[in-house]
mmCIF file of C-alpha atoms in Angstrom:
data_model
loop_
_atom_site.group_PDB
_atom_site.id
_atom_site.type_symbol
_atom_site.label_atom_id
_atom_site.label_comp_id
_atom_site.label_asym_id
_atom_site.label_seq_id
_atom_site.Cartn_x
_atom_site.Cartn_y
_atom_site.Cartn_z
ATOM 1 C CA MET A 7 26.901 27.600 -78.127
ATOM 2 C CA ASP A 8 26.098 27.993 -74.455
ATOM 3 C CA PRO A 9 28.944 28.664 -72.013
ATOM 4 C CA ALA A 10 27.560 25.726 -70.019
ATOM 5 C CA GLN A 11 28.129 23.431 -72.984
ATOM 6 C CA ILE A 12 31.666 24.729 -73.410
ATOM 7 C CA GLU A 13 32.237 23.972 -69.731
ATOM 8 C CA PHE A 14 30.852 20.482 -70.366
ATOM 9 C CA THR A 15 33.439 20.018 -73.121
ATOM 10 C CA ALA A 16 36.175 21.344 -70.825
ATOM 11 C CA GLU A 17 35.275 18.722 -68.209
ATOM 12 C CA LYS A 18 36.791 16.081 -70.453
ATOM 13 C CA GLU A 19 40.294 17.448 -69.886
ATOM 14 C CA SER A 20 42.672 15.236 -67.913
ATOM 15 C CA ILE A 21 43.878 16.136 -64.466
ATOM 16 C CA VAL A 22 46.064 14.375 -61.850
ATOM 17 C CA ILE A 23 44.577 13.307 -58.534
ATOM 18 C CA LEU A 24 45.821 11.569 -55.362
ATOM 19 C CA PRO A 25 43.187 9.034 -54.335
ATOM 20 C CA ASN A 26 42.800 7.843 -50.744
ATOM 21 C CA PHE A 27 41.246 4.499 -51.616
ATOM 22 C CA THR A 28 42.164 1.313 -53.488
ATOM 23 C CA GLU A 29 40.356 0.169 -56.580
ATOM 24 C CA ASP A 30 41.127 -1.776 -59.758
ATOM 25 C CA LYS A 31 41.201 -0.352 -63.234
ATOM 26 C CA ILE A 32 37.817 0.908 -64.417
ATOM 27 C CA TYR A 33 36.922 0.495 -68.084
ATOM 28 C CA LEU A 34 34.926 3.464 -69.285
ATOM 29 C CA ILE A 35 33.712 4.090 -72.821
ATOM 30 C CA SER A 36 36.066 7.045 -73.111
ATOM 31 C CA GLY A 37 39.087 4.994 -72.016
ATOM 32 C CA GLU A 38 40.398 3.310 -68.896
ATOM 33 C CA VAL A 39 41.135 4.912 -65.542
ATOM 34 C CA GLY A 40 43.111 3.576 -62.630
ATOM 35 C CA PRO A 41 44.131 1.424 -60.909
ATOM 36 C CA PHE A 42 43.721 3.537 -57.780
ATOM 37 C CA GLN A 43 46.092 3.260 -54.825
ATOM 38 C CA PRO A 44 46.327 5.613 -51.855
ATOM 39 C CA GLN A 45 48.659 8.566 -52.486
ATOM 40 C CA VAL A 46 49.689 7.313 -55.927
ATOM 41 C CA PRO A 47 49.057 10.000 -58.596
ATOM 42 C CA VAL A 48 46.623 8.938 -61.307
ATOM 43 C CA THR A 49 45.298 10.811 -64.349
ATOM 44 C CA VAL A 50 41.521 11.040 -64.665
ATOM 45 C CA PRO A 51 39.044 13.249 -66.566
ATOM 46 C CA LEU A 52 38.014 16.411 -64.714
ATOM 47 C CA TRP A 53 34.365 15.388 -64.244
ATOM 48 C CA LEU A 54 35.489 12.272 -62.418
ATOM 49 C CA ALA A 55 38.018 14.193 -60.313
ATOM 50 C CA VAL A 56 35.343 16.674 -59.190
ATOM 51 C CA ASN A 57 32.943 13.883 -58.285
ATOM 52 C CA LEU A 58 35.583 12.010 -56.278
ATOM 53 C CA LYS A 59 36.664 15.194 -54.542
ATOM 54 C CA GLN A 60 33.082 15.970 -53.536
ATOM 55 C CA ARG A 61 32.826 12.480 -52.046
ATOM 56 C CA ARG A 62 36.113 13.174 -50.205
ATOM 57 C CA LYS A 63 37.829 10.299 -51.946
ATOM 58 C CA CYS A 64 40.789 12.159 -53.398
ATOM 59 C CA ARG A 65 42.897 15.290 -53.462
ATOM 60 C CA ILE A 66 43.278 17.248 -56.673
ATOM 61 C CA VAL A 67 46.831 18.107 -57.751
ATOM 62 C CA THR A 68 46.821 21.717 -58.941
ATOM 63 C CA PRO A 69 47.888 21.998 -62.598
ATOM 64 C CA ASP A 70 51.328 23.547 -63.206
ATOM 65 C CA TRP A 71 50.017 26.666 -64.849
ATOM 66 C CA MET A 72 47.874 27.631 -61.831
ATOM 67 C CA ASP A 73 50.894 28.981 -59.981
ATOM 68 C CA VAL A 74 51.143 32.606 -58.816
ATOM 69 C CA ASP A 75 54.545 33.299 -60.403
ATOM 70 C CA ILE A 76 53.655 31.768 -63.737
ATOM 71 C CA LEU A 77 50.399 33.710 -63.790
ATOM 72 C CA LYS A 78 52.162 36.988 -62.994
ATOM 73 C CA ASP A 79 54.600 36.409 -65.870
ATOM 74 C CA LYS A 80 51.763 35.521 -68.199
ATOM 75 C CA LYS A 81 49.811 38.617 -67.293
ATOM 76 C CA ALA A 82 52.858 40.805 -67.936
ATOM 77 C CA ALA A 83 53.392 39.099 -71.290
ATOM 78 C CA GLU A 84 49.768 39.666 -72.285
ATOM 79 C CA LEU A 85 49.921 43.345 -71.385
ATOM 80 C CA GLU A 86 53.074 43.756 -73.415
ATOM 81 C CA MET A 87 52.058 41.936 -76.582
ATOM 82 C CA LYS A 88 49.777 43.583 -79.075
ATOM 83 C CA LEU A 89 48.368 40.297 -80.381
ATOM 84 C CA PHE A 90 47.233 37.296 -78.364
ATOM 85 C CA SER A 91 49.861 35.132 -76.750
ATOM 86 C CA PRO A 92 49.169 31.383 -76.541
ATOM 87 C CA PRO A 93 46.696 30.839 -73.703
ATOM 88 C CA LEU A 94 47.678 29.084 -70.461
ATOM 89 C CA HIS A 95 45.487 26.187 -71.471
ATOM 90 C CA PRO A 96 42.733 25.908 -74.120
ATOM 91 C CA HIS A 97 40.180 25.863 -71.293
ATOM 92 C CA TYR A 98 42.030 27.855 -68.653
ATOM 93 C CA LEU A 99 39.049 29.765 -67.281
ATOM 94 C CA GLU A 100 36.725 26.757 -67.007
ATOM 95 C CA LEU A 101 39.378 24.554 -65.417
ATOM 96 C CA SER A 102 40.499 27.186 -62.925
ATOM 97 C CA THR A 103 36.919 28.080 -61.900
ATOM 98 C CA ILE A 104 35.997 24.431 -61.380
ATOM 99 C CA ILE A 105 39.166 23.542 -59.494
ATOM 100 C CA LEU A 106 39.097 26.647 -57.284
ATOM 101 C CA GLY A 107 35.425 26.006 -56.572
ATOM 102 C CA VAL A 108 35.800 22.432 -55.471
ATOM 103 C CA SER A 109 39.238 22.316 -53.873
ATOM 104 C CA ASN A 110 40.482 24.456 -50.984
ATOM 105 C CA GLU A 111 44.052 23.203 -51.237
ATOM 106 C CA VAL A 112 45.197 25.440 -54.059
ATOM 107 C CA ARG A 113 48.162 27.465 -52.868
ATOM 108 C CA ASN A 114 47.286 31.201 -52.676
ATOM 109 C CA GLY A 115 43.881 30.392 -54.109
ATOM 110 C CA ASP A 116 42.553 33.945 -53.911
ATOM 111 C CA GLU A 117 45.577 35.441 -55.609
ATOM 112 C CA VAL A 118 45.405 32.801 -58.342
ATOM 113 C CA ARG A 119 41.764 33.617 -58.890
ATOM 114 C CA THR A 120 42.439 37.352 -59.161
ATOM 115 C CA LEU A 121 45.371 36.882 -61.539
ATOM 116 C CA ILE A 122 43.405 34.590 -63.838
ATOM 117 C CA LYS A 123 40.552 37.067 -63.897
ATOM 118 C CA ASP A 124 43.028 39.828 -64.782
ATOM 119 C CA ILE A 125 44.433 37.768 -67.641
ATOM 120 C CA TRP A 126 40.888 37.141 -68.878
ATOM 121 C CA ASP A 127 40.109 40.865 -68.724
ATOM 122 C CA VAL A 128 43.258 41.811 -70.647
ATOM 123 C CA ARG A 129 42.503 39.265 -73.363
ATOM 124 C CA SER A 130 38.840 40.339 -73.596
ATOM 125 C CA ALA A 131 39.893 43.971 -74.007
ATOM 126 C CA LYS A 132 42.307 42.990 -76.782
ATOM 127 C CA LEU A 133 39.547 40.993 -78.423
ATOM 128 C CA ARG A 134 37.105 43.889 -78.361
ATOM 129 C CA LYS A 135 39.679 46.214 -79.845
ATOM 130 C CA SER A 136 40.605 43.819 -82.620
ATOM 131 C CA ILE A 137 36.940 43.287 -83.507
ATOM 132 C CA ASN A 138 36.544 47.004 -83.806
ATOM 133 C CA ASP A 139 39.518 47.111 -86.167
ATOM 134 C CA MET A 140 38.282 44.148 -88.173
ATOM 135 C CA ILE A 141 34.850 45.625 -88.764
ATOM 136 C CA HIS A 142 36.307 48.895 -89.927
ATOM 137 C CA HIS A 143 38.782 47.109 -92.130
ATOM 138 C CA ASP A 144 38.426 47.558 -95.839
ATOM 139 C CA THR A 145 39.755 44.913 -98.244
ATOM 140 C CA GLY A 146 39.914 47.477 -100.986
ATOM 141 C CA SER A 147 37.086 48.891 -103.131
ATOM 142 C CA GLY A 148 34.873 49.262 -100.073
ATOM 143 C CA ARG A 149 34.320 45.581 -99.520
ATOM 144 C CA PRO A 150 34.092 44.380 -95.931
ATOM 145 C CA LEU A 151 36.228 41.668 -94.427
ATOM 146 C CA SER A 152 35.529 38.145 -95.590
ATOM 147 C CA HIS A 153 38.298 36.101 -94.022
ATOM 148 C CA VAL A 154 40.538 36.516 -91.026
ATOM 149 C CA GLU A 155 42.876 34.358 -88.981
ATOM 150 C CA ILE A 156 42.847 34.612 -85.199
ATOM 151 C CA SER A 157 44.849 31.917 -83.459
ATOM 152 C CA ASN A 158 45.707 31.708 -79.766
ATOM 153 C CA ILE A 159 42.161 32.360 -78.707
ATOM 154 C CA THR A 160 40.206 30.035 -76.431
ATOM 155 C CA VAL A 161 36.729 28.764 -77.235
ATOM 156 C CA LEU A 162 35.123 30.552 -74.286
ATOM 157 C CA GLU A 163 36.563 33.934 -75.364
ATOM 158 C CA LEU A 164 35.461 33.292 -78.918
ATOM 159 C CA ASN A 165 31.981 32.475 -77.703
ATOM 160 C CA THR A 166 31.559 35.862 -76.044
ATOM 161 C CA ILE A 167 31.858 37.636 -79.387
ATOM 162 C CA ARG A 168 30.516 34.974 -81.715
ATOM 163 C CA LYS A 169 26.970 36.184 -82.144
ATOM 164 C CA PHE A 170 27.766 39.846 -82.466
ATOM 165 C CA PHE A 171 30.710 39.421 -84.787
ATOM 166 C CA THR A 172 29.123 36.928 -87.173
ATOM 167 C CA SER A 173 25.874 38.851 -87.516
ATOM 168 C CA SER A 174 27.642 42.169 -88.071
ATOM 169 C CA LEU A 175 29.788 40.639 -90.818
ATOM 170 C CA ASP A 176 26.629 39.115 -92.295
ATOM 171 C CA HIS A 177 24.917 42.500 -92.304
ATOM 172 C CA LEU A 178 27.933 44.276 -93.797
ATOM 173 C CA HIS A 179 28.092 41.765 -96.632
ATOM 174 C CA ASN A 180 24.347 41.964 -97.213
ATOM 175 C CA LEU A 181 24.478 45.740 -97.450
ATOM 176 C CA ARG A 182 27.443 45.522 -99.798
ATOM 177 C CA ASN A 183 25.702 42.966 -102.043
ATOM 178 C CA GLN A 184 22.559 45.048 -102.200
ATOM 179 C CA ALA A 185 24.583 48.136 -103.062
ATOM 180 C CA GLU A 186 26.358 46.286 -105.868
ATOM 181 C CA ARG A 187 23.073 44.964 -107.196
ATOM 182 C CA CYS A 188 21.615 48.465 -107.294
ATOM 183 C CA LEU A 189 24.668 49.877 -109.012
ATOM 184 C CA THR A 190 24.509 47.312 -111.807
ATOM 185 C CA ASN A 191 20.727 47.315 -112.183
ATOM 186 C CA PRO A 192 19.765 49.244 -115.320
ATOM 187 C CA LEU A 193 16.564 50.301 -113.641
ATOM 188 C CA TYR A 194 18.364 52.628 -111.267
ATOM 189 C CA ASN A 195 21.075 53.920 -113.579
ATOM 190 C CA MET B 30 36.007 -2.020 -74.988
ATOM 191 C CA ASP B 31 38.001 -2.352 -78.142
ATOM 192 C CA GLY B 32 37.431 -3.078 -81.768
ATOM 193 C CA VAL B 33 33.978 -1.572 -82.106
ATOM 194 C CA VAL B 34 32.941 -1.648 -85.738
ATOM 195 C CA ASP B 35 31.560 1.481 -87.359
ATOM 196 C CA ASP B 36 30.189 1.683 -90.865
ATOM 197 C CA ASP B 37 31.800 4.441 -92.913
ATOM 198 C CA ASP B 38 31.109 5.044 -96.614
ATOM 199 C CA GLY B 39 30.020 1.450 -97.170
ATOM 200 C CA GLU B 40 33.307 0.091 -95.809
ATOM 201 C CA PHE B 41 33.707 -1.174 -92.276
ATOM 202 C CA GLU B 42 36.095 0.857 -90.197
ATOM 203 C CA GLN B 43 37.478 -0.525 -86.925
ATOM 204 C CA LEU B 44 37.237 2.145 -84.280
ATOM 205 C CA THR B 45 37.614 1.941 -80.529
ATOM 206 C CA ALA B 46 34.710 3.051 -78.383
ATOM 207 C CA ALA B 47 36.728 6.099 -77.344
ATOM 208 C CA GLN B 48 37.199 7.145 -80.968
ATOM 209 C CA VAL B 49 33.492 6.750 -81.666
ATOM 210 C CA LEU B 50 32.716 8.958 -78.679
ATOM 211 C CA GLU B 51 35.281 11.501 -79.881
ATOM 212 C CA ARG B 52 33.656 11.548 -83.295
ATOM 213 C CA LEU B 53 30.199 12.022 -81.829
ATOM 214 C CA GLU B 54 31.321 14.929 -79.656
ATOM 215 C CA GLU B 55 32.977 16.612 -82.635
ATOM 216 C CA SER B 56 29.830 16.099 -84.739
ATOM 217 C CA TRP B 57 27.782 17.527 -81.878
ATOM 218 C CA VAL B 58 29.783 20.748 -81.754
ATOM 219 C CA ASN B 59 29.808 21.020 -85.568
ATOM 220 C CA GLU B 60 26.059 20.477 -85.738
ATOM 221 C CA ARG B 61 25.383 23.114 -83.069
ATOM 222 C CA LEU B 62 27.383 25.729 -84.913
ATOM 223 C CA ALA B 63 26.512 25.015 -88.551
ATOM 224 C CA PRO B 64 23.632 26.930 -90.161
ATOM 225 C CA TYR B 65 22.180 23.841 -91.798
ATOM 226 C CA LEU B 66 22.136 20.065 -91.307
ATOM 227 C CA LEU B 67 25.423 18.252 -91.719
ATOM 228 C CA GLU B 68 25.828 14.662 -92.863
ATOM 229 C CA SER B 69 23.860 12.289 -90.709
ATOM 230 C CA GLN B 70 26.057 10.438 -88.212
ATOM 231 C CA GLN B 71 23.351 7.914 -87.438
ATOM 232 C CA GLU B 72 25.773 4.950 -87.280
ATOM 233 C CA VAL B 73 27.854 6.708 -84.649
ATOM 234 C CA VAL B 74 24.754 7.442 -82.566
ATOM 235 C CA ASP B 75 23.436 3.886 -82.878
ATOM 236 C CA CYS B 76 26.831 2.419 -82.028
ATOM 237 C CA LEU B 77 27.174 4.538 -78.892
ATOM 238 C CA LEU B 78 23.653 3.788 -77.679
ATOM 239 C CA GLU B 79 24.426 0.105 -78.129
ATOM 240 C CA GLN B 80 27.600 0.546 -76.050
ATOM 241 C CA CYS B 81 25.572 2.307 -73.364
ATOM 242 C CA THR B 82 22.981 -0.459 -73.079
ATOM 243 C CA MET B 83 25.752 -3.082 -73.016
ATOM 244 C CA ALA B 84 27.530 -1.218 -70.224
ATOM 245 C CA GLU B 85 24.301 -0.959 -68.223
ATOM 246 C CA GLU B 86 23.649 -4.681 -68.548
ATOM 247 C CA ASN B 87 27.167 -5.520 -67.425
ATOM 248 C CA SER B 88 27.072 -3.162 -64.477
ATOM 249 C CA SER B 89 26.083 -5.947 -62.099
ATOM 250 C CA GLN B 90 29.340 -7.769 -62.819
ATOM 251 C CA ILE B 91 31.627 -4.990 -61.613
ATOM 252 C CA SER B 92 32.120 -3.386 -58.214
ATOM 253 C CA PRO B 93 29.444 -0.858 -57.135
ATOM 254 C CA PHE B 94 32.056 1.890 -57.094
ATOM 255 C CA ALA B 95 33.022 1.296 -60.716
ATOM 256 C CA ALA B 96 29.362 0.952 -61.661
ATOM 257 C CA ASP B 97 28.719 4.365 -60.114
ATOM 258 C CA ILE B 98 31.439 5.980 -62.176
ATOM 259 C CA GLN B 99 30.248 4.240 -65.315
ATOM 260 C CA ARG B 100 26.752 5.560 -64.649
ATOM 261 C CA LEU B 101 28.124 9.122 -64.464
ATOM 262 C CA GLU B 102 29.811 8.682 -67.798
ATOM 263 C CA LEU B 103 26.710 7.198 -69.367
ATOM 264 C CA GLN B 104 24.723 10.234 -68.257
ATOM 265 C CA ARG B 105 27.259 12.485 -69.967
ATOM 266 C CA ILE B 106 27.150 10.460 -73.178
ATOM 267 C CA ARG B 107 23.369 10.411 -73.149
ATOM 268 C CA TYR B 108 23.324 14.185 -72.827
ATOM 269 C CA VAL B 109 25.568 14.628 -75.872
ATOM 270 C CA VAL B 110 23.511 12.202 -77.946
ATOM 271 C CA THR B 111 20.183 13.790 -77.037
ATOM 272 C CA ASP B 112 21.451 17.321 -77.632
ATOM 273 C CA TYR B 113 22.875 16.257 -81.002
ATOM 274 C CA VAL B 114 19.549 14.778 -82.104
ATOM 275 C CA ARG B 115 17.655 17.724 -80.638
ATOM 276 C CA THR B 116 19.746 20.236 -82.597
ATOM 277 C CA ARG B 117 19.168 18.319 -85.823
ATOM 278 C CA LEU B 118 15.426 18.127 -85.227
ATOM 279 C CA LYS B 119 15.279 21.858 -84.552
ATOM 280 C CA LYS B 120 16.991 22.520 -87.872
ATOM 281 C CA ILE B 121 14.614 20.150 -89.649
ATOM 282 C CA GLU B 122 11.629 21.929 -88.124
ATOM 283 C CA ARG B 123 12.924 25.285 -89.368
ATOM 284 C CA HIS B 124 13.772 24.115 -92.872
ATOM 285 C CA ALA B 125 11.443 21.148 -93.427
ATOM 286 C CA GLU B 126 10.601 21.886 -97.054
ATOM 287 C CA TYR B 127 14.183 22.750 -97.952
ATOM 288 C CA ALA B 128 15.406 19.497 -96.395
ATOM 289 C CA LEU B 129 12.877 17.438 -98.348
ATOM 290 C CA GLU B 130 13.806 19.213 -101.588
ATOM 291 C CA GLU B 131 17.493 18.572 -101.002
ATOM 292 C CA GLU B 132 16.808 14.925 -100.294
ATOM 293 C CA LYS B 133 14.990 14.637 -103.623
ATOM 294 C CA LYS B 134 17.840 16.326 -105.495
ATOM 295 C CA LYS B 135 20.487 14.146 -103.862
ATOM 296 C CA VAL B 136 23.198 13.045 -106.293
ATOM 297 C CA ASP B 137 25.439 10.764 -104.237
ATOM 298 C CA GLU B 138 23.584 7.895 -102.582
ATOM 299 C CA ASN B 139 26.245 7.491 -99.905
ATOM 300 C CA ILE B 140 25.927 10.934 -98.405
ATOM 301 C CA THR B 141 22.722 11.231 -96.428
ATOM 302 C CA TYR B 142 21.666 14.381 -94.668
ATOM 303 C CA LEU B 143 18.529 12.888 -93.185
ATOM 304 C CA SER B 144 18.448 9.533 -91.480
ATOM 305 C CA PRO B 145 15.368 7.408 -92.285
ATOM 306 C CA ALA B 146 13.649 8.413 -89.024
ATOM 307 C CA GLU B 147 14.470 12.080 -89.608
ATOM 308 C CA PHE B 148 13.122 11.887 -93.147
ATOM 309 C CA VAL B 149 9.799 10.555 -91.849
ATOM 310 C CA PHE B 150 9.775 13.294 -89.205
ATOM 311 C CA ALA B 151 10.451 15.987 -91.816
ATOM 312 C CA ARG B 152 7.707 14.703 -94.105
ATOM 313 C CA GLU B 153 5.121 14.440 -91.339
ATOM 314 C CA PHE B 154 6.048 17.830 -89.903
ATOM 315 C CA HIS B 155 5.748 19.442 -93.307
ATOM 316 C CA ARG B 156 2.424 17.742 -93.958
ATOM 317 C CA ASN B 157 1.054 18.803 -90.588
ATOM 318 C CA THR B 158 2.115 22.433 -91.040
ATOM 319 C CA GLN B 159 0.513 22.547 -94.484
ATOM 320 C CA ASN B 160 -2.709 21.075 -93.106
ATOM 321 C CA HIS B 161 -2.710 23.488 -90.217
ATOM 322 C CA LEU B 162 -2.234 26.481 -92.505
ATOM 323 C CA GLN B 163 -4.912 25.157 -94.816
ATOM 324 C CA GLU B 164 -7.455 24.647 -92.051
ATOM 325 C CA THR B 165 -6.858 27.835 -90.141
ATOM 326 C CA ALA B 166 -6.320 30.357 -92.893
ATOM 327 C CA LEU B 167 -6.180 29.293 -96.511
ATOM 328 C CA LYS B 168 -9.568 27.640 -96.503
ATOM 329 C CA HIS B 169 -11.237 30.943 -95.767
ATOM 330 C CA MET B 170 -9.512 32.874 -98.501
ATOM 331 C CA PRO B 171 -10.947 33.514 -101.940
ATOM 332 C CA GLN B 172 -10.482 30.616 -104.357
ATOM 333 C CA ALA B 173 -7.690 32.225 -106.326
ATOM 334 C CA PHE B 174 -5.475 32.630 -103.255
ATOM 335 C CA GLN B 175 -5.927 29.188 -101.762
ATOM 336 C CA SER B 176 -2.576 27.701 -102.632
ATOM 337 C CA LEU B 177 0.849 28.294 -101.134
ATOM 338 C CA ASN B 178 3.753 28.810 -103.470
ATOM 339 C CA GLN B 179 6.316 26.260 -102.255
ATOM 340 C CA GLU B 180 9.300 27.994 -103.784
ATOM 341 C CA LYS B 181 8.554 31.350 -102.239
ATOM 342 C CA SER B 182 7.367 30.209 -98.816
ATOM 343 C CA MET B 183 10.295 27.857 -98.121
ATOM 344 C CA VAL B 184 12.696 28.965 -95.389
ATOM 345 C CA HIS B 185 16.152 28.767 -96.930
ATOM 346 C CA PRO B 186 18.986 28.411 -94.453
ATOM 347 C CA ASN B 187 21.570 31.156 -94.732
ATOM 348 C CA LEU B 188 24.527 29.219 -96.063
ATOM 349 C CA ASN B 189 26.629 32.357 -96.332
ATOM 350 C CA THR B 190 26.644 33.051 -92.657
ATOM 351 C CA PHE B 191 30.031 33.588 -91.033
ATOM 352 C CA ILE B 192 31.537 30.809 -89.032
ATOM 353 C CA PHE B 193 34.635 30.181 -86.903
ATOM 354 C CA PHE B 194 36.606 27.062 -87.646
ATOM 355 C CA LYS B 195 39.805 25.357 -86.559
ATOM 356 C CA VAL B 196 42.048 23.595 -89.041
ATOM 357 C CA LYS B 197 42.779 19.902 -88.416
ATOM 358 C CA GLU B 198 44.983 19.175 -91.427
ATOM 359 C CA ASP B 199 47.016 21.391 -93.716
ATOM 360 C CA CYS B 200 45.074 22.390 -96.804
ATOM 361 C CA ASP B 201 46.425 24.371 -99.716
ATOM 362 C CA ASP B 202 44.631 26.533 -102.218
ATOM 363 C CA VAL B 203 41.356 26.970 -100.486
ATOM 364 C CA LEU B 204 39.125 29.424 -102.253
ATOM 365 C CA ILE B 205 37.609 31.218 -99.289
ATOM 366 C CA ASP B 206 36.137 34.090 -101.236
ATOM 367 C CA PRO B 207 35.521 33.884 -104.987
ATOM 368 C CA GLN B 208 36.669 37.457 -105.402
ATOM 369 C CA GLU B 209 39.936 36.954 -103.607
ATOM 370 C CA THR B 210 42.919 34.681 -104.152
ATOM 371 C CA SER B 211 43.042 31.267 -102.534
ATOM 372 C CA VAL B 212 44.745 30.825 -99.166
ATOM 373 C CA SER B 213 46.634 28.047 -97.458
ATOM 374 C CA LEU B 214 45.395 26.746 -94.142
ATOM 375 C CA SER B 215 47.850 25.264 -91.661
ATOM 376 C CA LYS B 216 47.087 22.966 -88.765
ATOM 377 C CA ASP B 217 45.746 24.432 -85.515
ATOM 378 C CA GLU B 218 44.894 27.863 -86.884
ATOM 379 C CA ILE B 219 41.530 29.432 -86.118
ATOM 380 C CA HIS B 220 39.829 31.306 -88.957
ATOM 381 C CA ILE B 221 36.547 33.003 -89.650
ATOM 382 C CA SER B 222 34.923 32.990 -93.049
ATOM 383 C CA LYS B 223 31.639 32.338 -94.834
ATOM 384 C CA TYR B 224 30.205 28.888 -94.338
ATOM 385 C CA HIS B 225 29.545 27.949 -97.958
ATOM 386 C CA PRO B 226 33.108 27.882 -99.401
ATOM 387 C CA ILE B 227 34.456 25.807 -96.542
ATOM 388 C CA SER B 228 31.605 23.316 -96.131
ATOM 389 C CA PRO B 229 33.315 20.704 -98.384
ATOM 390 C CA LEU B 230 36.335 20.853 -96.066
ATOM 391 C CA LEU B 231 34.020 20.281 -93.112
ATOM 392 C CA ASP B 232 32.462 17.232 -94.812
ATOM 393 C CA GLN B 233 35.947 15.836 -95.433
ATOM 394 C CA SER B 234 36.766 16.374 -91.762
ATOM 395 C CA LYS B 235 39.751 18.604 -92.531
ATOM 396 C CA ILE B 236 38.415 21.362 -90.319
ATOM 397 C CA ARG B 237 36.092 21.527 -87.363
ATOM 398 C CA LEU B 238 33.816 24.338 -86.203
ATOM 399 C CA VAL B 239 34.772 26.088 -83.003
#
C-alpha cells in the first residue's frame, strides 16, 4: 500500500473543531455532521476539518495526545520498554503531520513535532531490531518463522517494512521447501 | 440516508449508507493487500454509486455550502471505488487464465470472484493476448511448436505469500501452519502468516488485512 493511501484512510478519523459560522446539520453518506454554531465544539472527519480550516472557517482543537508533557512521558516509556507500547493513536504520525501543517495554533508546535518524530524513530529502531531477530529465529529443525504476533504497531510503521519482510519470509520458506524436496528425492540420495 | 438495502448471500440485509461505505473501504484495503482476487463486492459498489448519483441530483435542494462539502465527500468515495476496481482489473490482467479456470471449477454458486463485467473483461483480455502471441510469434514457428500449453504458461498467483492481518473476532483453533499446532486468535491482535491458511477467515470477515 502507498503511504498516501494510508494517509487517505487516516483522514477519516474524527477531530473536534470550533466553527466561526452557522449552518444546519449536513447529511453525508458517511454520517451526519453539525449543526454548526460559532464557538460551539463539533466533531467532524479530518478531511472536512482541514478543508474548513484552509477556508478560514474554523479553528482546530488540538487532540489531547498532542501535548508536550504527554509526549515526553510517552517517549520515555518507549525507550524503557523492550516491546512496543500502545501507540498514541493508530494514525498518530499522519494526524500530527496534517494538523501541524495546516494549523498554527498548536501549543509549542515545534517541540511537539520534534517529540513525535523522536517517538517514531524509537519505534522504527525497535521494529528493525525485532525483524532482524524474527528472520534469524528458528522454529526448530531449521525451519524459518511461519507465524508471529506483533500488536501495538501502527499501519504506517508496518507499511515501511511490509515489502521487505514478506518477501524475505517468502524466500526463506522457498529455500527451505526446495531443500526438503532435494533431501527426499531419491535421485539425489 | 438510512435503510439502504444491500444484497448479501441471496438474503436482503438492511445496511445504512455509512455501513456500506465502511464495507467498501475495508474491501478496498483487503483487495490491495491480497495476492489474488477476493470475493466480488459488486453489490456494494453498485449501491454506493447509486447513492452518489442520488446525492448529486439532490444537491440543488440544499445550501451551496453543504453541497460543497458533499461534493468533497463524493470525490473521496469515487476515488476508493475506482481504485478498488482498478486493483481488481490489474489482478485479472496478471492472472487471466487462472481466473477463468477458477470460474469454471466454481463449486458454490453464491460465491463469485468475478462479476459479470469482469468475467467478460477476463475472457476478452485472454483472447486478445492469445491472438497477439499467435500473430507475432507462434505463427512463424515450426508446425510442431505452434501451440501454447495452457497449464504451463498460466501465471499462478502466489497464494502462500506472507500477509499481515488484524483480528476482528476471536477465533479458536486456527491451523496457521500444517506442521505446527493450531493457535487461538483474539480480537485486535496483529499477526503475520501465510495467506492460504487464513483466507477462509478473511472470506468470513473474521479478520482484515492491514
